[in-house]
Amino acid sequence: MANRRTPGAKQRRKGDKYKPYVSKDMKKKLKKELANRPPKTKYQRSLKHIERGQETIQAQKRQIEAERKYRQEANASTSAVGYASTDTEESDSDGLSTKGTFEDLAAEFNEQIGLVIDSEDDSDSAVDSEAEEEELDDEIDEQAEEDQAQMEESDMDALVSNSDAGASEGDEPDEVLDEENDEESDEDEELLPDESDLSSDDDEETTNDPYMLHTAHNLSPAMVEALAAEPPRVETHTVSFGSLGNVYVELPKCRAPGTSRPEAKGIFAKERYAKPGTLPTVPEASEDGATDWDELHVKDRIVRNMTEGMDALQRDTFAILNGYQDLHYPQRSFDNADRLRYVYCLHALNHVLKAVSKIQHHTIKLTTSRATNKKKPAEDQFRRRVKDSKKVQVGDEPTLGTEYRDQGFVRPKVLIVVPFRESALRCVTVLKRLFAGEQEKSVMNWKRFTDEYGGGSSLHFPRRNPKPADYERTFAGNIDDNFRLGIAFNRSTMKLYAKYYSSDVIIASPLGLRMAIGAKGEQHRDYDFLASIELLIIDQAEVCYAQNWDHVLHVMEHLHHQPKSTEYTEFSRVREWCLNGWSKFYRQTVLLSAFELPEFRWLYNKHFHNYRGKVRSCKRTLTGTIKHVVVRVAQNFQRVETTTLDGAGSARFSHFLNVVLPQARTVSMARCMIYVPSYFDYIRLRNHFKKEELSYTQICEYTTDAKIARARDMFYHGSKHFLLYSERAHFFRRHRIRGVRHLILYAPPVFPHLYPELVNLMMKENQNPHDGVDDESMTVTVLYTVYDTYQLAEMVGAPRAKAMIKAPRSVHRFTTDQK
């Protein structure tokens, strides 16, 4: 009975580890749970090795402690038998034999640990032994901490190189990743800065470099109070600034200098605050047109690769950017786009190279300081004892350790937001030319970049019925709007496709950043790489607005948050103003757009917090785009009365239903196209038309090609009375809608150049010759409110827009002869 066992059960051998019984259902449940878990990171997989390293360190500490105790017991035994500590004492007693016995014992012991004992170490007092014990314990702990830090640092490096967080689009093969890791290890050997970068600390205090003046010091309490106020306390100035025309400059308004005393920093040094911004000055052009780059503190590496000079627009723009002031320039066009791109890429590269050189310089200093101040190893305590150790006196000043605050929480410093891959390709091409010149070997992964971001145009532009010229120039090249690209710089190389947390510059689209950041409630979100952005550039803001302006606002809301993870942060090097949460006051923001919009002005007022001040170029349009209308048609502008911005949408909808729609439903207003700039208003009108069962068809940005063709055909032949047409559909497709006899603009177009294009669709060659409508009966109606001032000024000119807003009558009519 004792040997009876359950049939089919395996007999457990002696020494085997007991395993509890698990049923098949439990195994399936465990496998399902394991499958749903996120994959382990490199750091988590390395924990076992870290624990083994810690156990090894503890074993070394125990071995050294045992040797120390053995040494102490041996000394105690020799003193008990009357050991002579000097060579002048001569004795024939047993102490002599004891001395020889101890020397033999000590020599044998030190041969085992590879050391030699000095003869002067034999006279140890109780106080010296206690001091040695304390010093030895400190050295043991310090050595253990250094070993553990080195192991964790190596694991962190492996984690950074192999982690998927912040990766650019797509997964790479393992072979490519291994090659990139090898390239990174080769780059680390070249991190030595140039000799011109090795400036002393005294030079940093007296330098006129705008980068150092902007980032080296903290803000004064008065400055922080002025910037944190709601609204911020600023002084506004209007300055004539060369080719930029009149500019508005806003500077933080602090207390007058001299009213507050400098506050003490600790007990040794006085706090030195950052200097507030001043009015920008127009750079003076030399007779030969050359620029003194040394005076502008541009890196020599960049100057060597500059093959062309700068014109007046570039020179004036760079003067503002180099002074680290925010800039909003609403006069970007196809003619000056390349010149503006060249300027902000030059400024971004100059900023990054200065930051990288300063960090490398300080790293070398810290490494040298640690090497010179490094304590002797623990074994030296057994070999010799420092006799004349310097004791700290009461009047001596304590020596402070070397400390450099030159970094943010994470490495990325520059963020460039552009709408398309073609725009990113042009930016990287400029950075490559300024950094490496014609040496493509200095740019890593260049071929892969040109294959993915180049490759010709993504759209086919017909030659028979060509699209407008601005459309072909806007959508030329690769127009993919979901991308992210990290760029890392060191002394001699520029690496594309770097990981987010290993990059200095990030070039991305609003959608790509939105996908990387994630939405609220998602499990895996990551926006720590935006915690230390020092330079933000938003180019082609109007195209980003057409894509989705909410993505840009989402990015702005996630800038400069406290990082959730500290694995990429070296707190001993983080600047104090980063730790204080003042990073947004040091960020320089550049916004380039083709025209003014309320959304752009709101972004300028709410998210431009630079303590150096901000500059806004004034764009005053005199005539507007109405001058490009060639069709002889009456253009009626009707003002919708409203008192609040929140009620403007409801007031516009009520005015349309009560005033415009009853007249548009008549037979004489057949073939009426309703142009709606906002998609929310488009949905509102579509639902009302569907509810009232009106004869209409629709085209929006989400309509398929087949439905678009069907809607255009029905509207042209008169099968449908109304055509609802959204602005985004026209911007991204530029359909030539034929058969339009009456045009109603529910609101002024966001893109002002679309207004004459829409009106000119009513030309005779675009009409159905069998519709029986007289050309003289065609009409154009535009609805506007007092909050559409920017759009209205771009259409009819600033003087007319101002008069139309303030005029007592609400209807204004323009004809082609009055434009």
PDB file of C-alpha atoms in Angstrom, residues 120-210:
ATOM      1  CA  GLU A 120      56.697  52.369   9.305  1.00  0.00           C
ATOM      2  CA  ASP A 121      53.211  50.887   9.401  1.00  0.00           C
ATOM      3  CA  ASP A 122      53.948  48.921  12.544  1.00  0.00           C
ATOM      4  CA  SER A 123      53.226  51.767  14.999  1.00  0.00           C
ATOM      5  CA  ASP A 124      49.449  52.170  14.754  1.00  0.00           C
ATOM      6  CA  SER A 125      47.482  53.864  17.461  1.00  0.00           C
ATOM      7  CA  ALA A 126      43.864  53.260  18.328  1.00  0.00           C
ATOM      8  CA  VAL A 127      42.774  56.611  16.873  1.00  0.00           C
ATOM      9  CA  ASP A 128      44.555  55.947  13.569  1.00  0.00           C
ATOM     10  CA  SER A 129      43.007  52.507  13.268  1.00  0.00           C
ATOM     11  CA  GLU A 130      39.500  53.927  13.777  1.00  0.00           C
ATOM     12  CA  ALA A 131      40.163  56.614  11.164  1.00  0.00           C
ATOM     13  CA  GLU A 132      41.405  53.974   8.752  1.00  0.00           C
ATOM     14  CA  GLU A 133      38.291  51.906   9.333  1.00  0.00           C
ATOM     15  CA  GLU A 134      35.980  54.814   8.593  1.00  0.00           C
ATOM     16  CA  GLU A 135      37.956  55.852   5.507  1.00  0.00           C
ATOM     17  CA  LEU A 136      38.080  52.274   4.293  1.00  0.00           C
ATOM     18  CA  ASP A 137      34.333  51.858   4.689  1.00  0.00           C
ATOM     19  CA  ASP A 138      33.761  55.040   2.706  1.00  0.00           C
ATOM     20  CA  GLU A 139      36.036  53.835  -0.078  1.00  0.00           C
ATOM     21  CA  ILE A 140      34.348  50.433  -0.171  1.00  0.00           C
ATOM     22  CA  ASP A 141      30.914  52.044  -0.476  1.00  0.00           C
ATOM     23  CA  GLU A 142      32.164  54.497  -3.095  1.00  0.00           C
ATOM     24  CA  GLN A 143      33.758  51.722  -5.135  1.00  0.00           C
ATOM     25  CA  ALA A 144      30.560  49.669  -4.943  1.00  0.00           C
ATOM     26  CA  GLU A 145      28.443  52.622  -6.042  1.00  0.00           C
ATOM     27  CA  GLU A 146      30.786  53.360  -8.958  1.00  0.00           C
ATOM     28  CA  ASP A 147      30.691  49.751 -10.140  1.00  0.00           C
ATOM     29  CA  GLN A 148      26.937  49.632  -9.893  1.00  0.00           C
ATOM     30  CA  ALA A 149      26.592  52.973 -11.697  1.00  0.00           C
ATOM     31  CA  GLN A 150      28.821  51.765 -14.507  1.00  0.00           C
ATOM     32  CA  MET A 151      26.779  48.612 -14.917  1.00  0.00           C
ATOM     33  CA  GLU A 152      23.489  50.506 -14.924  1.00  0.00           C
ATOM     34  CA  GLU A 153      24.922  53.039 -17.360  1.00  0.00           C
ATOM     35  CA  SER A 154      25.927  50.291 -19.749  1.00  0.00           C
ATOM     36  CA  ASP A 155      22.440  48.806 -19.474  1.00  0.00           C
ATOM     37  CA  MET A 156      20.925  52.209 -20.119  1.00  0.00           C
ATOM     38  CA  ASP A 157      23.028  52.631 -23.254  1.00  0.00           C
ATOM     39  CA  ALA A 158      21.884  49.261 -24.487  1.00  0.00           C
ATOM     40  CA  LEU A 159      18.314  50.213 -23.705  1.00  0.00           C
ATOM     41  CA  VAL A 160      18.560  53.474 -25.629  1.00  0.00           C
ATOM     42  CA  SER A 161      20.060  51.831 -28.664  1.00  0.00           C
ATOM     43  CA  ASN A 162      17.548  48.977 -28.777  1.00  0.00           C
ATOM     44  CA  SER A 163      14.336  50.514 -27.450  1.00  0.00           C
ATOM     45  CA  ASP A 164      11.452  51.201 -29.782  1.00  0.00           C
ATOM     46  CA  ALA A 165      10.339  54.392 -28.015  1.00  0.00           C
ATOM     47  CA  GLY A 166      10.800  57.426 -30.176  1.00  0.00           C
ATOM     48  CA  ALA A 167      11.829  55.404 -33.196  1.00  0.00           C
ATOM     49  CA  SER A 168      11.240  56.772 -36.621  1.00  0.00           C
ATOM     50  CA  GLU A 169       8.608  55.198 -38.829  1.00  0.00           C
ATOM     51  CA  GLY A 170       8.864  51.469 -39.378  1.00  0.00           C
ATOM     52  CA  ASP A 171      10.869  48.728 -37.708  1.00  0.00           C
ATOM     53  CA  GLU A 172      14.392  48.064 -38.889  1.00  0.00           C
ATOM     54  CA  PRO A 173      16.015  44.663 -39.305  1.00  0.00           C
ATOM     55  CA  ASP A 174      18.286  43.445 -36.544  1.00  0.00           C
ATOM     56  CA  GLU A 175      21.328  43.684 -38.795  1.00  0.00           C
ATOM     57  CA  VAL A 176      20.672  47.358 -39.465  1.00  0.00           C
ATOM     58  CA  LEU A 177      20.237  48.034 -35.764  1.00  0.00           C
ATOM     59  CA  ASP A 178      23.498  46.275 -34.974  1.00  0.00           C
ATOM     60  CA  GLU A 179      25.293  48.351 -37.588  1.00  0.00           C
ATOM     61  CA  GLU A 180      23.837  51.536 -36.151  1.00  0.00           C
ATOM     62  CA  ASN A 181      24.941  50.536 -32.660  1.00  0.00           C
ATOM     63  CA  ASP A 182      28.463  49.957 -33.959  1.00  0.00           C
ATOM     64  CA  GLU A 183      28.362  53.334 -35.648  1.00  0.00           C
ATOM     65  CA  GLU A 184      27.255  54.943 -32.406  1.00  0.00           C
ATOM     66  CA  SER A 185      30.171  53.382 -30.573  1.00  0.00           C
ATOM     67  CA  ASP A 186      32.511  54.734 -33.240  1.00  0.00           C
ATOM     68  CA  GLU A 187      30.963  58.160 -32.914  1.00  0.00           C
ATOM     69  CA  ASP A 188      31.541  58.236 -29.186  1.00  0.00           C
ATOM     70  CA  GLU A 189      35.275  58.120 -29.829  1.00  0.00           C
ATOM     71  CA  GLU A 190      34.978  61.361 -31.810  1.00  0.00           C
ATOM     72  CA  LEU A 191      33.151  63.390 -29.188  1.00  0.00           C
ATOM     73  CA  LEU A 192      36.149  65.584 -28.471  1.00  0.00           C
ATOM     74  CA  PRO A 193      35.270  69.234 -29.174  1.00  0.00           C
ATOM     75  CA  ASP A 194      37.337  71.571 -31.290  1.00  0.00           C
ATOM     76  CA  GLU A 195      40.046  73.614 -29.691  1.00  0.00           C
ATOM     77  CA  SER A 196      38.040  76.752 -30.348  1.00  0.00           C
ATOM     78  CA  ASP A 197      35.279  75.377 -28.122  1.00  0.00           C
ATOM     79  CA  LEU A 198      37.519  74.932 -25.082  1.00  0.00           C
ATOM     80  CA  SER A 199      36.705  78.235 -23.451  1.00  0.00           C
ATOM     81  CA  SER A 200      37.282  78.863 -19.809  1.00  0.00           C
ATOM     82  CA  ASP A 201      34.635  79.566 -17.197  1.00  0.00           C
ATOM     83  CA  ASP A 202      35.774  83.157 -16.964  1.00  0.00           C
ATOM     84  CA  ASP A 203      35.111  83.577 -20.670  1.00  0.00           C
ATOM     85  CA  GLU A 204      31.579  82.227 -20.166  1.00  0.00           C
ATOM     86  CA  GLU A 205      30.888  84.931 -17.611  1.00  0.00           C
ATOM     87  CA  THR A 206      32.066  87.764 -19.883  1.00  0.00           C
ATOM     88  CA  THR A 207      31.072  86.422 -23.307  1.00  0.00           C
ATOM     89  CA  ASN A 208      28.688  88.200 -25.665  1.00  0.00           C
ATOM     90  CA  ASP A 209      27.547  84.987 -27.320  1.00  0.00           C
ATOM     91  CA  PRO A 210      23.724  85.181 -27.565  1.00  0.00           C
TER      92      PRO A 210
END
